[in-house]
Amino acid sequence: MLVRLLYVSQPVGPVTTTVTTSILEKSSIYNKRENITGVLCQGSGLWLQVLEGERHQVNVLYSRIMASRDHHNIELLSMEEITQRRFGQWCMALVHLSKDDPMVQMAHPEFDPYTATSKDAMSLLDELIKTSSPIVSLES
């Protein structure tokens, strides 16, 4: 059974290019092996991430994230059964979310993923993928 999981968290410590590159490399290897796909939105002191795959594998990965010292204030926004993947082309993609991004400032100045509905958070993520740059993807 395929599922899609959406969560928000805050990174512990500064998120540097080295940290981001390490996350992408590790997640690409792990996700490819476990047949997990998804996207990570990073910026403004937040991580907003979608994971897709078989329920057991996604649960195992989410448990690892919950236990990770790299995250705090982790909150599950949604987990739903799906019939097809929305982000199937990526083992993991990264979308940089900048406070200066005009789309964020004008279209969603009030956006707070901790209080938003999961539908609103997913809609913002979809918009960011379509309009923000750069998107760094690691091919599945």
PDB file of C-alpha atoms in Angstrom:
ATOM      1  CA  MET A   1       0.000   0.000   0.000  1.00  0.00           C
ATOM      2  CA  LEU A   2       1.425   3.366  -1.073  1.00  0.00           C
ATOM      3  CA  VAL A   3       1.268   6.317   1.317  1.00  0.00           C
ATOM      4  CA  ARG A   4       2.215   9.974   1.261  1.00  0.00           C
ATOM      5  CA  LEU A   5       3.500  11.512   4.496  1.00  0.00           C
ATOM      6  CA  LEU A   6       3.905  15.259   5.054  1.00  0.00           C
ATOM      7  CA  TYR A   7       5.716  16.707   8.046  1.00  0.00           C
ATOM      8  CA  VAL A   8       7.323  19.929   9.209  1.00  0.00           C
ATOM      9  CA  SER A   9      10.344  20.325  11.458  1.00  0.00           C
ATOM     10  CA  GLN A  10      13.038  22.772  12.388  1.00  0.00           C
ATOM     11  CA  PRO A  11      16.711  22.051  11.829  1.00  0.00           C
ATOM     12  CA  VAL A  12      19.012  21.893  14.816  1.00  0.00           C
ATOM     13  CA  GLY A  13      21.832  24.331  14.173  1.00  0.00           C
ATOM     14  CA  PRO A  14      22.611  26.250  11.017  1.00  0.00           C
ATOM     15  CA  VAL A  15      21.735  24.701   7.669  1.00  0.00           C
ATOM     16  CA  THR A  16      24.801  25.155   5.507  1.00  0.00           C
ATOM     17  CA  THR A  17      25.453  23.975   1.975  1.00  0.00           C
ATOM     18  CA  THR A  18      27.498  21.126   3.486  1.00  0.00           C
ATOM     19  CA  VAL A  19      24.569  20.056   5.674  1.00  0.00           C
ATOM     20  CA  THR A  20      22.139  20.243   2.758  1.00  0.00           C
ATOM     21  CA  THR A  21      24.451  18.310   0.439  1.00  0.00           C
ATOM     22  CA  SER A  22      24.911  15.615   3.079  1.00  0.00           C
ATOM     23  CA  ILE A  23      21.139  15.317   3.556  1.00  0.00           C
ATOM     24  CA  LEU A  24      20.577  14.985  -0.197  1.00  0.00           C
ATOM     25  CA  GLU A  25      23.336  12.396  -0.612  1.00  0.00           C
ATOM     26  CA  LYS A  26      22.201  10.254   2.325  1.00  0.00           C
ATOM     27  CA  SER A  27      18.502  10.486   1.487  1.00  0.00           C
ATOM     28  CA  SER A  28      19.132   9.711  -2.172  1.00  0.00           C
ATOM     29  CA  ILE A  29      20.977   6.494  -1.351  1.00  0.00           C
ATOM     30  CA  TYR A  30      18.522   5.399   1.352  1.00  0.00           C
ATOM     31  CA  ASN A  31      15.389   6.404  -0.544  1.00  0.00           C
ATOM     32  CA  LYS A  32      16.501   4.722  -3.754  1.00  0.00           C
ATOM     33  CA  ARG A  33      17.183   1.481  -1.880  1.00  0.00           C
ATOM     34  CA  GLU A  34      13.803   1.634  -0.081  1.00  0.00           C
ATOM     35  CA  ASN A  35      11.848   2.885  -3.124  1.00  0.00           C
ATOM     36  CA  ILE A  36      10.880   6.131  -1.370  1.00  0.00           C
ATOM     37  CA  THR A  37      10.346   9.343  -3.312  1.00  0.00           C
ATOM     38  CA  GLY A  38       9.700  12.887  -2.185  1.00  0.00           C
ATOM     39  CA  VAL A  39      10.634  16.498  -1.851  1.00  0.00           C
ATOM     40  CA  LEU A  40      12.210  18.619   0.884  1.00  0.00           C
ATOM     41  CA  CYS A  41      11.396  22.317   1.158  1.00  0.00           C
ATOM     42  CA  GLN A  42      14.072  24.096   3.156  1.00  0.00           C
ATOM     43  CA  GLY A  43      14.279  27.662   4.366  1.00  0.00           C
ATOM     44  CA  SER A  44      13.090  30.284   6.798  1.00  0.00           C
ATOM     45  CA  GLY A  45      14.220  28.012   9.636  1.00  0.00           C
ATOM     46  CA  LEU A  46      11.941  25.156   8.547  1.00  0.00           C
ATOM     47  CA  TRP A  47      11.946  21.862   6.749  1.00  0.00           C
ATOM     48  CA  LEU A  48       8.703  20.827   5.081  1.00  0.00           C
ATOM     49  CA  GLN A  49       8.994  17.356   3.604  1.00  0.00           C
ATOM     50  CA  VAL A  50       6.890  14.860   1.680  1.00  0.00           C
ATOM     51  CA  LEU A  51       7.776  11.173   1.617  1.00  0.00           C
ATOM     52  CA  GLU A  52       6.066   8.632  -0.628  1.00  0.00           C
ATOM     53  CA  GLY A  53       6.387   4.873  -0.724  1.00  0.00           C
ATOM     54  CA  GLU A  54       5.166   1.640   0.768  1.00  0.00           C
ATOM     55  CA  ARG A  55       3.630   2.253   4.195  1.00  0.00           C
ATOM     56  CA  HIS A  56       6.170   0.183   6.128  1.00  0.00           C
ATOM     57  CA  GLN A  57       9.209   1.823   4.499  1.00  0.00           C
ATOM     58  CA  VAL A  58       7.800   5.345   4.990  1.00  0.00           C
ATOM     59  CA  ASN A  59       7.024   4.572   8.645  1.00  0.00           C
ATOM     60  CA  VAL A  60      10.554   3.268   9.219  1.00  0.00           C
ATOM     61  CA  LEU A  61      12.047   6.402   7.643  1.00  0.00           C
ATOM     62  CA  TYR A  62       9.759   8.732   9.584  1.00  0.00           C
ATOM     63  CA  SER A  63      10.742   6.946  12.813  1.00  0.00           C
ATOM     64  CA  ARG A  64      14.402   7.561  11.937  1.00  0.00           C
ATOM     65  CA  ILE A  65      13.629  11.247  11.324  1.00  0.00           C
ATOM     66  CA  MET A  66      11.812  11.482  14.668  1.00  0.00           C
ATOM     67  CA  ALA A  67      14.868  10.034  16.410  1.00  0.00           C
ATOM     68  CA  SER A  68      17.339  12.205  14.494  1.00  0.00           C
ATOM     69  CA  ARG A  69      19.362  14.851  16.289  1.00  0.00           C
ATOM     70  CA  ASP A  70      19.150  17.010  13.137  1.00  0.00           C
ATOM     71  CA  HIS A  71      15.456  17.866  13.692  1.00  0.00           C
ATOM     72  CA  HIS A  72      13.337  19.289  16.467  1.00  0.00           C
ATOM     73  CA  ASN A  73       9.720  20.429  16.687  1.00  0.00           C
ATOM     74  CA  ILE A  74       8.748  17.641  14.287  1.00  0.00           C
ATOM     75  CA  GLU A  75       5.053  17.581  13.538  1.00  0.00           C
ATOM     76  CA  LEU A  76       3.190  15.156  11.310  1.00  0.00           C
ATOM     77  CA  LEU A  77       0.813  17.135   9.083  1.00  0.00           C
ATOM     78  CA  SER A  78      -0.726  14.230   7.180  1.00  0.00           C
ATOM     79  CA  MET A  79      -0.356  10.629   6.131  1.00  0.00           C
ATOM     80  CA  GLU A  80      -2.676   9.300   3.482  1.00  0.00           C
ATOM     81  CA  GLU A  81      -3.053   6.271   1.278  1.00  0.00           C
ATOM     82  CA  ILE A  82      -2.398   7.054  -2.379  1.00  0.00           C
ATOM     83  CA  THR A  83      -2.797   5.238  -5.670  1.00  0.00           C
ATOM     84  CA  GLN A  84       0.077   7.019  -7.403  1.00  0.00           C
ATOM     85  CA  ARG A  85       3.082   9.081  -6.441  1.00  0.00           C
ATOM     86  CA  ARG A  86       3.081  12.847  -6.910  1.00  0.00           C
ATOM     87  CA  PHE A  87       6.880  13.082  -6.673  1.00  0.00           C
ATOM     88  CA  GLY A  88       7.807   9.765  -8.273  1.00  0.00           C
ATOM     89  CA  GLN A  89      10.529  11.254 -10.464  1.00  0.00           C
ATOM     90  CA  TRP A  90      12.769  12.086  -7.474  1.00  0.00           C
ATOM     91  CA  CYS A  91      14.439   9.987  -4.788  1.00  0.00           C
ATOM     92  CA  MET A  92      14.590  13.402  -3.159  1.00  0.00           C
ATOM     93  CA  ALA A  93      14.287  16.939  -4.485  1.00  0.00           C
ATOM     94  CA  LEU A  94      15.206  20.102  -2.662  1.00  0.00           C
ATOM     95  CA  VAL A  95      13.275  23.340  -2.936  1.00  0.00           C
ATOM     96  CA  HIS A  96      14.876  26.375  -1.337  1.00  0.00           C
ATOM     97  CA  LEU A  97      12.339  28.550   0.447  1.00  0.00           C
ATOM     98  CA  SER A  98      13.629  32.073   0.860  1.00  0.00           C
ATOM     99  CA  LYS A  99      12.007  34.768   2.952  1.00  0.00           C
ATOM    100  CA  ASP A 100      12.797  37.036   0.025  1.00  0.00           C
ATOM    101  CA  ASP A 101      11.006  34.840  -2.511  1.00  0.00           C
ATOM    102  CA  PRO A 102       8.302  37.101  -4.003  1.00  0.00           C
ATOM    103  CA  MET A 103       5.863  34.181  -4.224  1.00  0.00           C
ATOM    104  CA  VAL A 104       6.199  33.552  -0.505  1.00  0.00           C
ATOM    105  CA  GLN A 105       5.974  37.228   0.438  1.00  0.00           C
ATOM    106  CA  MET A 106       3.054  38.124  -1.803  1.00  0.00           C
ATOM    107  CA  ALA A 107       1.057  34.917  -2.068  1.00  0.00           C
ATOM    108  CA  HIS A 108       1.601  33.499   1.412  1.00  0.00           C
ATOM    109  CA  PRO A 109       2.924  36.125   3.832  1.00  0.00           C
ATOM    110  CA  GLU A 110       1.067  34.530   6.730  1.00  0.00           C
ATOM    111  CA  PHE A 111       2.027  30.917   6.001  1.00  0.00           C
ATOM    112  CA  ASP A 112       2.968  28.907   9.079  1.00  0.00           C
ATOM    113  CA  PRO A 113       3.089  25.152   8.433  1.00  0.00           C
ATOM    114  CA  TYR A 114       2.561  24.451  12.140  1.00  0.00           C
ATOM    115  CA  THR A 115      -0.905  26.021  12.026  1.00  0.00           C
ATOM    116  CA  ALA A 116      -1.800  25.482   8.360  1.00  0.00           C
ATOM    117  CA  THR A 117      -3.997  22.657   7.200  1.00  0.00           C
ATOM    118  CA  SER A 118      -2.172  19.802   5.511  1.00  0.00           C
ATOM    119  CA  LYS A 119      -4.034  20.686   2.301  1.00  0.00           C
ATOM    120  CA  ASP A 120      -2.696  24.265   2.437  1.00  0.00           C
ATOM    121  CA  ALA A 121       0.842  23.051   3.192  1.00  0.00           C
ATOM    122  CA  MET A 122       0.733  20.646   0.234  1.00  0.00           C
ATOM    123  CA  SER A 123      -0.657  23.390  -2.020  1.00  0.00           C
ATOM    124  CA  LEU A 124       2.215  25.697  -1.043  1.00  0.00           C
ATOM    125  CA  LEU A 125       4.707  22.922  -1.724  1.00  0.00           C
ATOM    126  CA  ASP A 126       3.184  22.340  -5.163  1.00  0.00           C
ATOM    127  CA  GLU A 127       3.398  26.083  -5.910  1.00  0.00           C
ATOM    128  CA  LEU A 128       7.006  26.242  -4.753  1.00  0.00           C
ATOM    129  CA  ILE A 129       7.954  23.381  -7.034  1.00  0.00           C
ATOM    130  CA  LYS A 130       6.369  25.161  -9.992  1.00  0.00           C
ATOM    131  CA  THR A 131       7.645  28.683  -9.274  1.00  0.00           C
ATOM    132  CA  SER A 132      10.736  28.643  -7.080  1.00  0.00           C
ATOM    133  CA  SER A 133      14.306  28.122  -8.077  1.00  0.00           C
ATOM    134  CA  PRO A 134      16.553  26.416  -7.777  1.00  0.00           C
ATOM    135  CA  ILE A 135      15.150  22.955  -7.470  1.00  0.00           C
ATOM    136  CA  VAL A 136      17.975  20.503  -7.013  1.00  0.00           C
ATOM    137  CA  SER A 137      16.844  17.014  -7.827  1.00  0.00           C
ATOM    138  CA  LEU A 138      18.498  13.690  -7.492  1.00  0.00           C
ATOM    139  CA  GLU A 139      17.104  11.369 -10.116  1.00  0.00           C
ATOM    140  CA  SER A 140      15.440   8.152  -9.091  1.00  0.00           C
TER     141      SER A 140
END
